[in-house]
């Protein structure tokens, strides 16, 4: 009994040292579709008062990107910015893939910004929705071509 306890403790310590959890492998595995979904590569930080002032100063409303929307098919980063102050308190950003399937990409307050990872490709788009009633407040679509 003591030997089992010692072995179990050693295993837990070894897994902890490797940064892994001792959950069964089946519980850890994800479906191919889930693991292939894009994720942002950087942790998003809260906007500062200066960031919000800068976004307001553009005079733009809705959802936009200052990055090129005509892109290569290799995968690109994009910074999405929005200002819907007075139209919504909270928003949701939906990613629409080339097949038209939507999934939540993020959300926040009426003024915000979020960067994607390097996975945006032609045919993808983003929609900004009012979190309260899901009314569309803006969108950005990416077009492009096959690059060598």
XYZ file of N, CA, C and O in Angstrom:
592
model
N 0.817 -1.187 0.000
C 0.000 0.000 0.000
C 0.869 1.262 0.000
O 0.577 2.196 -0.726
N 1.902 1.276 0.830
C 2.792 2.425 0.864
C 3.518 2.582 -0.458
O 3.773 3.690 -0.901
N 3.852 1.451 -1.094
C 4.534 1.499 -2.381
C 3.636 2.155 -3.438
O 4.089 2.982 -4.221
N 2.342 1.794 -3.432
C 1.400 2.397 -4.378
C 1.291 3.904 -4.162
O 1.268 4.678 -5.099
N 1.197 4.297 -2.905
C 1.098 5.713 -2.566
C 2.354 6.462 -3.026
O 2.265 7.556 -3.586
N 3.503 5.857 -2.812
C 4.764 6.482 -3.220
C 4.839 6.603 -4.738
O 5.272 7.635 -5.274
N 4.415 5.554 -5.459
C 4.419 5.588 -6.915
C 3.435 6.644 -7.446
O 3.761 7.398 -8.371
N 2.243 6.697 -6.854
C 1.251 7.686 -7.284
C 1.753 9.097 -7.022
O 1.602 9.996 -7.853
N 2.372 9.319 -5.874
C 2.922 10.639 -5.552
C 4.031 11.017 -6.519
O 4.114 12.153 -6.977
N 4.899 10.058 -6.837
C 5.988 10.317 -7.781
C 5.449 10.671 -9.160
O 5.959 11.576 -9.821
N 4.424 9.945 -9.594
C 3.805 10.215 -10.885
C 3.211 11.622 -10.913
O 3.397 12.374 -11.880
N 2.501 12.007 -9.865
C 1.911 13.353 -9.797
C 2.995 14.423 -9.848
O 2.852 15.434 -10.536
N 4.084 14.209 -9.111
C 5.179 15.174 -9.116
C 5.827 15.274 -10.497
O 6.147 16.361 -10.973
N 6.013 14.138 -11.146
C 6.621 14.131 -12.481
C 5.733 14.853 -13.482
O 6.208 15.641 -14.303
N 4.423 14.597 -13.413
C 3.498 15.269 -14.324
C 3.458 16.767 -14.048
O 3.411 17.575 -14.968
N 3.470 17.145 -12.788
C 3.461 18.562 -12.438
C 4.728 19.253 -12.943
O 4.685 20.378 -13.422
N 5.858 18.567 -12.837
C 7.119 19.145 -13.305
C 7.108 19.346 -14.815
O 7.723 20.265 -15.335
N 6.390 18.500 -15.523
C 6.293 18.620 -16.983
C 5.194 19.594 -17.402
O 5.001 19.842 -18.581
N 4.426 20.086 -16.435
C 3.341 21.011 -16.771
C 2.129 20.300 -17.315
O 1.300 20.900 -17.975
N 1.997 19.003 -17.044
C 0.864 18.238 -17.520
C -0.035 17.887 -16.358
O 0.372 17.880 -15.213
N -1.264 17.553 -16.681
C -2.198 17.111 -15.670
C -2.403 15.631 -15.833
O -2.274 15.086 -16.917
N -2.752 14.981 -14.755
C -2.910 13.535 -14.772
C -4.267 13.072 -15.231
O -4.718 12.015 -14.826
N -4.953 13.797 -16.059
C -6.262 13.401 -16.558
C -6.104 12.308 -17.591
O -5.099 12.231 -18.281
N -7.100 11.449 -17.721
C -7.026 10.400 -18.734
C -6.869 11.003 -20.125
O -7.398 12.077 -20.407
N -6.149 10.316 -20.991
C -5.858 10.812 -22.336
C -7.128 11.097 -23.113
O -7.208 12.071 -23.841
N -8.147 10.261 -22.972
C -9.386 10.468 -23.718
C -10.045 11.788 -23.331
O -10.629 12.461 -24.163
N -9.953 12.160 -22.073
C -10.561 13.412 -21.633
C -9.795 14.611 -22.160
O -10.351 15.684 -22.346
N -8.498 14.436 -22.385
C -7.667 15.542 -22.864
C -7.820 15.777 -24.351
O -7.614 16.870 -24.838
N -8.090 14.734 -25.105
C -8.083 14.872 -26.558
C -9.253 15.706 -27.041
O -10.327 15.691 -26.476
N -9.012 16.442 -28.099
C -10.034 17.260 -28.722
C -10.331 16.678 -30.095
O -9.506 16.001 -30.684
N -11.494 16.991 -30.594
C -11.786 16.552 -31.946
C -10.919 17.357 -32.906
O -10.440 18.424 -32.585
N -10.721 16.838 -34.091
C -9.893 17.537 -35.083
C -10.472 18.909 -35.398
O -9.741 19.870 -35.581
N -11.789 19.023 -35.439
C -12.416 20.306 -35.750
C -12.141 21.329 -34.658
O -11.890 22.493 -34.942
N -12.198 20.907 -33.398
C -11.956 21.843 -32.306
C -10.512 22.302 -32.286
O -10.223 23.474 -32.100
N -9.577 21.372 -32.470
C -8.172 21.753 -32.385
C -7.720 22.572 -33.580
O -6.743 23.290 -33.504
N -8.436 22.484 -34.698
C -8.057 23.235 -35.894
C -8.607 24.652 -35.892
O -8.256 25.444 -36.741
N -9.484 24.977 -34.940
C -10.056 26.309 -34.932
C -9.008 27.329 -34.533
O -8.204 27.087 -33.646
N -9.013 28.479 -35.198
C -7.987 29.486 -34.938
C -8.112 30.096 -33.560
O -9.195 30.231 -33.033
N -6.995 30.439 -33.008
C -6.924 31.110 -31.726
C -6.049 32.342 -31.884
O -5.158 32.376 -32.709
N -6.286 33.335 -31.057
C -5.425 34.500 -31.053
C -4.083 34.094 -30.473
O -4.012 33.294 -29.555
N -3.000 34.595 -31.021
C -1.682 34.172 -30.574
C -1.188 34.959 -29.372
O -0.280 34.525 -28.693
N -1.766 36.096 -29.126
C -1.349 36.884 -27.977
C -2.526 37.090 -27.051
O -3.651 37.241 -27.486
N -2.236 37.120 -25.757
C -3.286 37.414 -24.804
C -3.711 38.867 -24.993
O -2.881 39.756 -25.070
N -5.010 39.082 -25.095
C -5.517 40.426 -25.309
C -5.441 41.214 -24.009
O -5.753 40.702 -22.948
N -5.024 42.457 -24.112
C -4.931 43.325 -22.953
C -6.061 44.339 -22.995
O -6.558 44.681 -24.064
N -6.439 44.807 -21.818
C -7.479 45.834 -21.736
C -6.984 47.115 -22.402
O -5.821 47.464 -22.316
N -7.906 47.796 -23.041
C -7.555 49.066 -23.663
C -7.377 50.128 -22.590
O -8.121 50.175 -21.612
N -6.422 50.985 -22.803
C -6.199 52.106 -21.901
C -7.110 53.259 -22.319
O -7.697 53.246 -23.416
N -7.183 54.274 -21.476
C -7.956 55.473 -21.820
C -7.404 56.115 -23.089
O -8.158 56.626 -23.925
N -6.080 56.041 -23.260
C -5.455 56.593 -24.469
C -5.857 55.810 -25.707
O -6.092 56.389 -26.773
N -5.931 54.480 -25.580
C -6.367 53.643 -26.704
C -7.793 54.004 -27.122
O -8.087 54.144 -28.316
N -8.662 54.137 -26.143
C -10.063 54.469 -26.421
C -10.158 55.847 -27.076
O -10.882 56.027 -28.061
N -9.399 56.802 -26.571
C -9.396 58.149 -27.164
C -8.893 58.105 -28.603
O -9.432 58.794 -29.481
N -7.864 57.299 -28.860
C -7.319 57.164 -30.213
C -8.367 56.580 -31.164
O -8.529 57.046 -32.297
N -9.105 55.571 -30.705
C -10.149 54.953 -31.537
C -11.255 55.967 -31.816
O -11.703 56.119 -32.957
N -11.687 56.691 -30.792
C -12.723 57.715 -30.981
C -12.251 58.799 -31.949
O -13.023 59.286 -32.773
N -10.975 59.174 -31.850
C -10.429 60.255 -32.678
C -10.412 59.907 -34.166
O -10.349 60.811 -35.006
N -10.482 58.641 -34.510
C -10.510 58.273 -35.929
C -11.796 58.749 -36.595
O -11.830 58.906 -37.820
N -12.847 58.912 -35.801
C -14.137 59.300 -36.361
C -14.881 58.143 -36.999
O -15.992 58.308 -37.499
N -14.279 56.965 -37.002
C -14.914 55.794 -37.604
C -15.902 55.163 -36.631
O -15.736 55.262 -35.413
N -16.913 54.505 -37.192
C -17.855 53.738 -36.382
C -18.050 52.379 -37.022
O -17.703 52.167 -38.184
N -18.601 51.463 -36.263
C -18.790 50.107 -36.742
C -17.560 49.270 -36.463
O -16.868 49.470 -35.466
N -17.255 48.340 -37.360
C -16.104 47.436 -37.251
C -15.189 47.680 -38.435
O -15.640 47.783 -39.571
N -13.875 47.767 -38.196
C -12.928 47.982 -39.279
C -11.571 47.396 -38.924
O -11.308 47.023 -37.793
N -10.732 47.344 -39.939
C -9.326 47.003 -39.758
C -8.508 47.986 -40.581
O -8.928 48.386 -41.664
N -7.375 48.373 -40.042
C -6.465 49.230 -40.806
C -5.474 48.377 -41.595
O -4.670 48.902 -42.348
N -5.550 47.057 -41.413
C -4.717 46.132 -42.181
C -5.342 45.941 -43.558
O -6.520 46.227 -43.758
N -4.562 45.441 -44.491
C -5.078 45.167 -45.833
C -6.168 44.101 -45.744
O -6.044 43.133 -44.988
N -7.233 44.285 -46.513
C -8.283 43.260 -46.555
C -8.138 42.378 -47.788
O -8.823 41.374 -47.902
N -7.255 42.757 -48.714
C -6.916 41.864 -49.821
C -5.603 41.210 -49.435
O -4.568 41.868 -49.336
N -5.661 39.915 -49.181
C -4.547 39.206 -48.557
C -4.194 37.937 -49.314
O -4.963 37.470 -50.151
N -3.037 37.384 -49.007
C -2.613 36.099 -49.570
C -3.249 34.964 -48.787
O -3.690 35.145 -47.658
N -3.238 33.784 -49.385
C -3.872 32.636 -48.752
C -2.964 31.916 -47.755
O -3.314 30.870 -47.256
N -1.827 32.479 -47.426
C -0.888 31.832 -46.496
C -1.285 31.981 -45.039
O -0.781 31.286 -44.188
N -2.098 32.923 -44.716
C -2.454 33.206 -43.331
C -1.912 34.568 -42.934
O -0.750 34.871 -43.182
N -2.748 35.379 -42.390
C -2.402 36.758 -42.075
C -2.960 37.142 -40.716
O -3.955 36.602 -40.275
N -2.309 38.094 -40.082
C -2.820 38.684 -38.845
C -3.675 39.880 -39.206
O -3.413 40.564 -40.191
N -4.669 40.153 -38.374
C -5.487 41.352 -38.554
C -5.838 41.909 -37.188
O -6.058 41.155 -36.245
N -5.855 43.212 -37.101
C -6.314 43.867 -35.883
C -7.691 44.453 -36.179
O -7.831 45.293 -37.064
N -8.683 43.962 -35.463
C -10.051 44.432 -35.623
C -10.310 45.523 -34.595
O -9.964 45.371 -33.424
N -10.904 46.609 -35.035
C -11.212 47.729 -34.149
C -12.683 48.064 -34.337
O -13.216 47.961 -35.435
N -13.352 48.477 -33.260
C -14.752 48.843 -33.361
C -15.089 50.011 -32.442
O -14.436 50.251 -31.441
N -16.118 50.747 -32.877
C -16.679 51.829 -32.085
C -18.167 51.878 -32.399
O -18.563 52.268 -33.493
N -18.961 51.440 -31.458
C -20.413 51.483 -31.604
C -21.032 52.156 -30.375
O -22.136 51.824 -29.956
N -20.298 53.099 -29.824
C -20.774 53.829 -28.652
C -22.129 54.465 -28.963
O -22.312 55.070 -30.013
N -23.071 54.292 -28.063
C -24.423 54.817 -28.268
C -25.341 53.844 -28.981
O -26.551 54.038 -29.007
N -24.777 52.792 -29.580
C -25.591 51.787 -30.291
C -25.638 50.467 -29.552
O -26.560 49.674 -29.753
N -24.617 50.195 -28.712
C -24.567 48.945 -27.950
C -23.643 49.137 -26.758
O -22.646 49.850 -26.853
N -23.979 48.512 -25.642
C -23.097 48.549 -24.473
C -22.059 47.441 -24.536
O -20.913 47.641 -24.174
N -22.485 46.273 -24.981
C -21.612 45.102 -25.100
C -21.754 44.532 -26.500
O -22.831 44.563 -27.094
N -20.636 44.014 -27.032
C -20.645 43.450 -28.375
C -20.048 42.053 -28.383
O -19.323 41.664 -27.459
N -20.354 41.329 -29.437
C -19.800 40.008 -29.705
C -19.216 40.050 -31.108
O -19.830 40.605 -32.021
N -18.027 39.475 -31.286
C -17.415 39.388 -32.614
C -17.511 37.944 -33.069
O -17.066 37.034 -32.369
N -18.089 37.757 -34.234
C -18.232 36.422 -34.808
C -17.281 36.271 -35.990
O -17.186 37.169 -36.828
N -16.576 35.156 -36.033
C -15.744 34.790 -37.174
C -16.612 33.975 -38.114
O -17.294 33.040 -37.684
N -16.607 34.334 -39.387
C -17.349 33.591 -40.406
C -16.309 33.000 -41.349
O -15.566 33.743 -41.997
N -16.237 31.658 -41.406
C -15.228 31.044 -42.270
C -15.704 31.001 -43.719
O -16.803 31.447 -44.042
N -14.867 30.447 -44.582
C -15.177 30.422 -46.016
C -16.432 29.640 -46.348
O -17.061 29.867 -47.368
N -16.807 28.708 -45.490
C -18.016 27.909 -45.719
C -19.263 28.578 -45.156
O -20.351 28.071 -45.298
N -19.092 29.712 -44.463
C -20.224 30.421 -43.888
C -20.526 30.034 -42.448
O -21.476 30.534 -41.863
N -19.719 29.159 -41.884
C -19.917 28.746 -40.495
C -19.438 29.848 -39.560
O -18.349 30.382 -39.735
N -20.259 30.176 -38.589
C -19.924 31.230 -37.642
C -19.513 30.636 -36.298
O -20.048 29.613 -35.877
N -18.559 31.316 -35.650
C -18.210 30.975 -34.276
C -17.749 32.242 -33.575
O -17.247 33.170 -34.208
N -17.920 32.263 -32.272
C -17.552 33.453 -31.515
C -16.041 33.611 -31.495
O -15.302 32.680 -31.234
N -15.592 34.832 -31.798
C -14.167 35.148 -31.770
C -13.812 35.982 -30.548
O -12.706 35.915 -30.040
N -14.740 36.779 -30.081
C -14.468 37.621 -28.918
C -15.635 38.523 -28.622
O -16.726 38.350 -29.155
N -15.378 39.488 -27.784
C -16.418 40.433 -27.416
C -15.848 41.499 -26.506
O -14.660 41.492 -26.194
N -16.703 42.384 -26.081
C -16.243 43.432 -25.188
C -17.231 44.563 -25.090
O -18.426 44.396 -25.341
N -16.713 45.727 -24.765
C -17.558 46.907 -24.612
C -17.771 47.577 -25.969
O -17.351 47.068 -26.999
N -18.399 48.735 -25.939
C -18.792 49.400 -27.184
C -17.614 49.933 -28.000
O -17.747 50.190 -29.186
N -16.460 50.094 -27.377
C -15.250 50.508 -28.085
C -14.176 49.477 -27.762
O -13.949 49.162 -26.592
N -13.536 48.948 -28.802
C -12.537 47.929 -28.516
C -11.652 47.591 -29.689
O -11.775 48.150 -30.781
N -10.774 46.634 -29.422
C -9.810 46.195 -30.429
C -9.366 44.786 -30.067
O -9.207 44.457 -28.893
N -9.169 43.952 -31.082
C -8.713 42.575 -30.861
C -7.876 42.139 -32.048
O -8.242 42.384 -33.192
N -6.767 41.482 -31.763
C -5.885 40.999 -32.824
C -6.101 39.498 -33.019
O -6.251 38.744 -32.067
N -6.073 39.086 -34.271
C -6.171 37.661 -34.598
C -4.770 37.061 -34.557
O -3.777 37.775 -34.478
N -4.716 35.763 -34.696
C -3.451 35.092 -34.939
C -3.148 35.168 -36.428
O -3.874 35.809 -37.194
N -2.108 34.472 -36.852
C -1.722 34.506 -38.274
C -2.446 33.393 -39.028
O -1.841 32.490 -39.579
N -3.791 33.471 -39.027
C -4.611 32.445 -39.657
C -5.729 33.012 -40.521
O -6.533 32.265 -41.064
N -5.812 34.320 -40.671
C -6.877 34.919 -41.486
C -6.549 34.708 -42.953
O -5.439 34.993 -43.409
N -7.534 34.192 -43.689
C -7.343 33.879 -45.108
C -8.474 34.478 -45.934
O -9.533 34.803 -45.405
N -8.261 34.609 -47.252
C -9.328 35.120 -48.118
C -10.608 34.300 -47.948
O -10.564 33.076 -47.800
N -11.730 34.983 -47.957
C -13.023 34.330 -47.794
C -13.532 34.371 -46.365
O -14.701 34.089 -46.108
N -12.681 34.726 -45.419
C -13.111 34.850 -44.025
C -13.647 36.255 -43.795
O -13.249 37.202 -44.464
N -14.545 36.363 -42.831
C -15.034 37.685 -42.441
C -15.347 37.674 -40.947
O -15.381 36.629 -40.306
N -15.546 38.863 -40.419
C -15.898 39.044 -39.017
C -17.134 39.911 -38.968
O -17.273 40.864 -39.748
N -18.053 39.588 -38.060
C -19.256 40.389 -37.859
C -19.268 40.887 -36.423
O -18.947 40.134 -35.496
N -19.650 42.124 -36.241
C -19.805 42.717 -34.920
C -21.292 42.743 -34.607
O -22.086 43.308 -35.370
N -21.663 42.109 -33.504
C -23.070 42.015 -33.124
C -23.315 42.689 -31.785
O -22.463 42.633 -30.888
N -24.495 43.284 -31.630
C -24.940 43.768 -30.341
C -25.180 42.540 -29.467
O -25.920 41.637 -29.852
N -24.534 42.468 -28.316
C -24.664 41.286 -27.448
C -26.089 41.123 -26.930
O -26.528 40.006 -26.675
N -26.834 42.222 -26.792
C -28.183 42.155 -26.235
C -29.196 41.534 -27.192
O -29.980 40.676 -26.794
N -29.157 41.942 -28.465
C -30.187 41.463 -29.397
C -29.625 40.802 -30.657
O -30.363 40.438 -31.548
N -28.312 40.680 -30.736
C -27.610 40.054 -31.867
C -27.775 40.812 -33.184
O -27.551 40.260 -34.267
N -28.157 42.078 -33.117
C -28.251 42.897 -34.339
C -26.832 43.157 -34.851
O -25.923 43.437 -34.074
N -26.657 43.060 -36.176
C -25.341 43.291 -36.764
C -25.023 44.781 -36.782
O -25.819 45.596 -37.242
N -23.827 45.116 -36.293
C -23.396 46.506 -36.188
C -22.266 46.844 -37.157
O -21.895 48.010 -37.292
N -21.706 45.846 -37.804
C -20.620 46.073 -38.750
C -19.983 44.767 -39.147
O -20.213 43.730 -38.522
N -19.171 44.821 -40.196
C -18.467 43.616 -40.645
C -17.215 43.999 -41.413
O -17.100 45.117 -41.920
N -16.293 43.053 -41.484
C -15.062 43.188 -42.263
C -14.876 41.878 -43.004
O -14.928 40.805 -42.401
N -14.664 41.950 -44.323
C -14.454 40.751 -45.141
C -13.048 40.795 -45.742
O -12.561 41.859 -46.117
N -12.431 39.628 -45.839
C -11.091 39.508 -46.412
C -11.182 38.782 -47.738
O -11.803 37.749 -47.853
N -10.560 39.367 -48.764
C -10.506 38.775 -50.090
C -9.043 38.547 -50.429
O -8.156 38.959 -49.687
N -8.777 37.932 -51.549
C -7.380 37.756 -51.932
C -7.191 36.711 -52.993
O -8.116 36.335 -53.689
N -5.959 36.254 -53.052
C -5.573 35.327 -54.117
C -4.568 34.325 -53.572
O -4.025 34.482 -52.481
N -4.316 33.332 -54.365
C -3.298 32.333 -54.029
C -1.937 32.951 -54.279
O -1.692 33.540 -55.319
N -1.083 32.879 -53.289
C 0.250 33.461 -53.416
C 1.282 32.352 -53.492
O 1.149 31.330 -52.823
N 2.311 32.565 -54.283
C 3.344 31.555 -54.504
C 4.305 31.387 -53.393
O 4.330 31.719 -52.331
